Amino acid sequence: MKHIVTDTVRAAAGHWPQLLPALGISIKAAGQHPPCPVCGGKDRFRFENQAGRGTRVCNQCGAGDGLALVEKALDVNTKEAACRVSDLIGTLPVKLVTSQEKTDSEKAQARLKAAKEAARLIAGAKAQVGNTYLTGKGLADVNTLTLTTTKRISDTTYQPGDLLVPLTGFTGDPVNVQLINADGTKRTLSGGQVKEAFHHLGEPGDTLWLTEGYATGLTVHRLTGQAVFVALSANNLPALAERLHAEYPEALILIAADNDENGTGQLRAEAAAKRCNGKPALPPVTGDWNDVFQAEGEITTKAMLTTFTQPKVLSPFEAVSEADLKAMSASEKAELLAQHYGNTLAVPPVGEELCRYEQGAWQVLPHRQLSREIAALFQKVRAPFSASGINSILDTLKLMVPQMGEPARRLIGFRNGVFDTVTGSFNPHRKEHWLRTVNSVDYSAPKPGENLTDHAPHFWQWLTRAAGRNHDKQERILAALFMVLANRYDWQMFLEVTGPGGSGKSVMAAIATLLAGKDNTTSATIDTLESSRDRASVVGFSLIILPDQEKWSGDGAGIKAITGGDAVAIDPKYRDAYSAHIPAVILAVNNNPMRFSDRSGGVSRRRVILPFPDAIPANERDPQLLNKISQELPVIVRHLMQRFAEPNEARTLLQAQQTSGEALDIKRSADPLVDFCGYLVPLSTPNGLYIGNANIRPINPRRYLYHAYLSFMESRGHQHPMSLTAFGLAVPQTLKEFEKELLKRETNNGIQTNLTLHDDSESDWLPKCEA
């Protein structure tokens, strides 16, 4: 047996097309694309059998030879896989068994032999608490069967005290056992039945649980008190679920599979649920329910499991008649509607929209959608209704449902729960968190040594190119993405990504959408934000993307008010206008930077410009880049959360980007006054240029500040220079962009400033105005 693996691989060469089906592993001729025997799917698997080695390729599981396929498909280790194969062909070159009848006979004999051995081991087993393996699983007090003698299976020798898990079929007789030692090494008897075999805990009732592992089964049984069937492996879940449904057709079957990083448990759970009309009941993080039990404790885990067992609540409209509805008042109909939505409705502190709690987040129910849903309920009962009547019910409902609280800012919402950035704990969703957004990925703890370079290479490639391989710029782009992920609209900033086409701006917007969740993201224009009528279309979203903005100029009053946390006017069509806060992060993406005429500094304090200056050559662009990045999203999210465990670090980085040299360059290119102020040098005392005015002749830009501005505008070809009054009001605020301060004093020759012209003025534009 020393060389069983190499001997078996050598002996099996050329025979894999017959061996694999004999082991219950379905394949098709080379070149065809059937479902993968390991992970499922429809057509991701190819059996190639190169050089007779049984080679195969799966787009999800990867590649390998025939023995590796047996190992994965049967969920055994390499030596046990070799034993299974050698049972058919032996470890020496002997004639391959090809008779199906003979194979079936040998299988039956092997199963009978294993069943007898299982019965013998069970009869001699000892029930006791304190098993070493279960103690490590937090189940030291479980009274379970253990070995009383040594037993060798394949390459593992089990000792007295090791765990013995009896496996039965639906006849109730033992067909196999699973042995588990202190290290967690698991083996079943060679040749014994595994498919549709199970270990049973508790008496079957209205709800049945189906788990992969024994410790998981014990955990679920302890916390729910309901019957559990342990399948031993994900591969056994679908077949066992189908048999359970046949035996207990009225029971709700919950598939408590493992949440695997490679997706195997999830896929098998979905397949099993379809076969038994049940539903998956996966743990919220990577691992199994015993992992959750050990990490979160009994109370929290029990609460999570209980949510899967709750029966579907029938709508009260199922039992009401047309006559009943006609006789009801508006308040009675509103109460009926609240019950229909499971008491998951609330109204925001400001605004007229109703919100509904769905999958961890409070999401706006658009008035038109809600009205149509109510109309459909009335139609189902065949009760008359009118638009005004529905509006009356909705207005009454808004007075009855609770008012929403402020979102818990310390929490970041994931699809499977919430992460507390203060305590570092992960917990289930609760309505009382009042979160408005949940991103589209499951949270899981960082892997040891996890990093973007190795574990999110496509995202890292985009990030380094977009940042021009500048570390500080990379950090600020990551801070911007964290702002989206954490929905930090309360930082009173908006993001503007600008640069030429093909520089990675659209990828930035797509990644932001993934982080916020597609359902929480909407597209608009900046003019949408400026109009109270158009603004109604963005209410209820946590990320507002302004894509492909054309060259735009305006005061930005709307975007300033929204990002400043002010209540803005909302004027929905066909409804009364109202005021509301819009708790959303705004991300503008444009080829040409926006030009704001606001000179109060309100926009400037909120605007974070992220230039993407370099266009990627067409021959280097990957059309599948975004798809590849989306597969790396969990790693990206974990990195952002780990990097910005203290969220204000991200805010500080964005504030630094506001005053960065590249941001100022963008503002100078878009705003002539900002560009002009870049040529001004402050002195410590007001002994520089005089303010001047338009009536002084001749024009003297070297003596008068306003003359210098007029000359600059003319030489650069800018039309419509500012009046002296507007110029005097705007310059002090614009100088703050460069961290400069305007000082003035009155003299007999007029008001003198502390500003002089930079030497670059001579070469850049002064000579042009004097020519």
CSV table of N, CA and C in Angstrom, one decimal, residues 90 171 205 326 585 592 668 705:
chain,number,residue,atom,x,y,z
A,90,GLY,N,-7.5,-2.8,-9.0
A,90,GLY,CA,-6.4,-3.3,-8.3
A,90,GLY,C,-5.2,-2.3,-8.6
A,171,THR,N,-34.5,2.6,5.7
A,171,THR,CA,-35.1,1.4,6.4
A,171,THR,C,-34.8,1.5,7.9
A,205,GLY,N,-40.6,16.4,12.4
A,205,GLY,CA,-41.8,17.1,12.6
A,205,GLY,C,-42.2,18.0,11.4
A,326,LYS,N,-65.5,47.2,1.2
A,326,LYS,CA,-66.4,48.4,1.0
A,326,LYS,C,-66.9,49.0,2.3
A,585,VAL,N,-24.3,59.6,-1.6
A,585,VAL,CA,-23.0,60.0,-2.1
A,585,VAL,C,-23.2,60.4,-3.6
A,592,ASN,N,-14.7,66.5,-19.2
A,592,ASN,CA,-14.3,67.9,-18.9
A,592,ASN,C,-14.8,68.3,-17.5
A,668,ARG,N,-8.0,75.2,-12.4
A,668,ARG,CA,-7.5,76.2,-13.2
A,668,ARG,C,-7.8,76.1,-14.7
A,705,LEU,N,-4.6,95.4,-10.0
A,705,LEU,CA,-5.0,94.0,-10.0
A,705,LEU,C,-6.1,93.7,-11.0
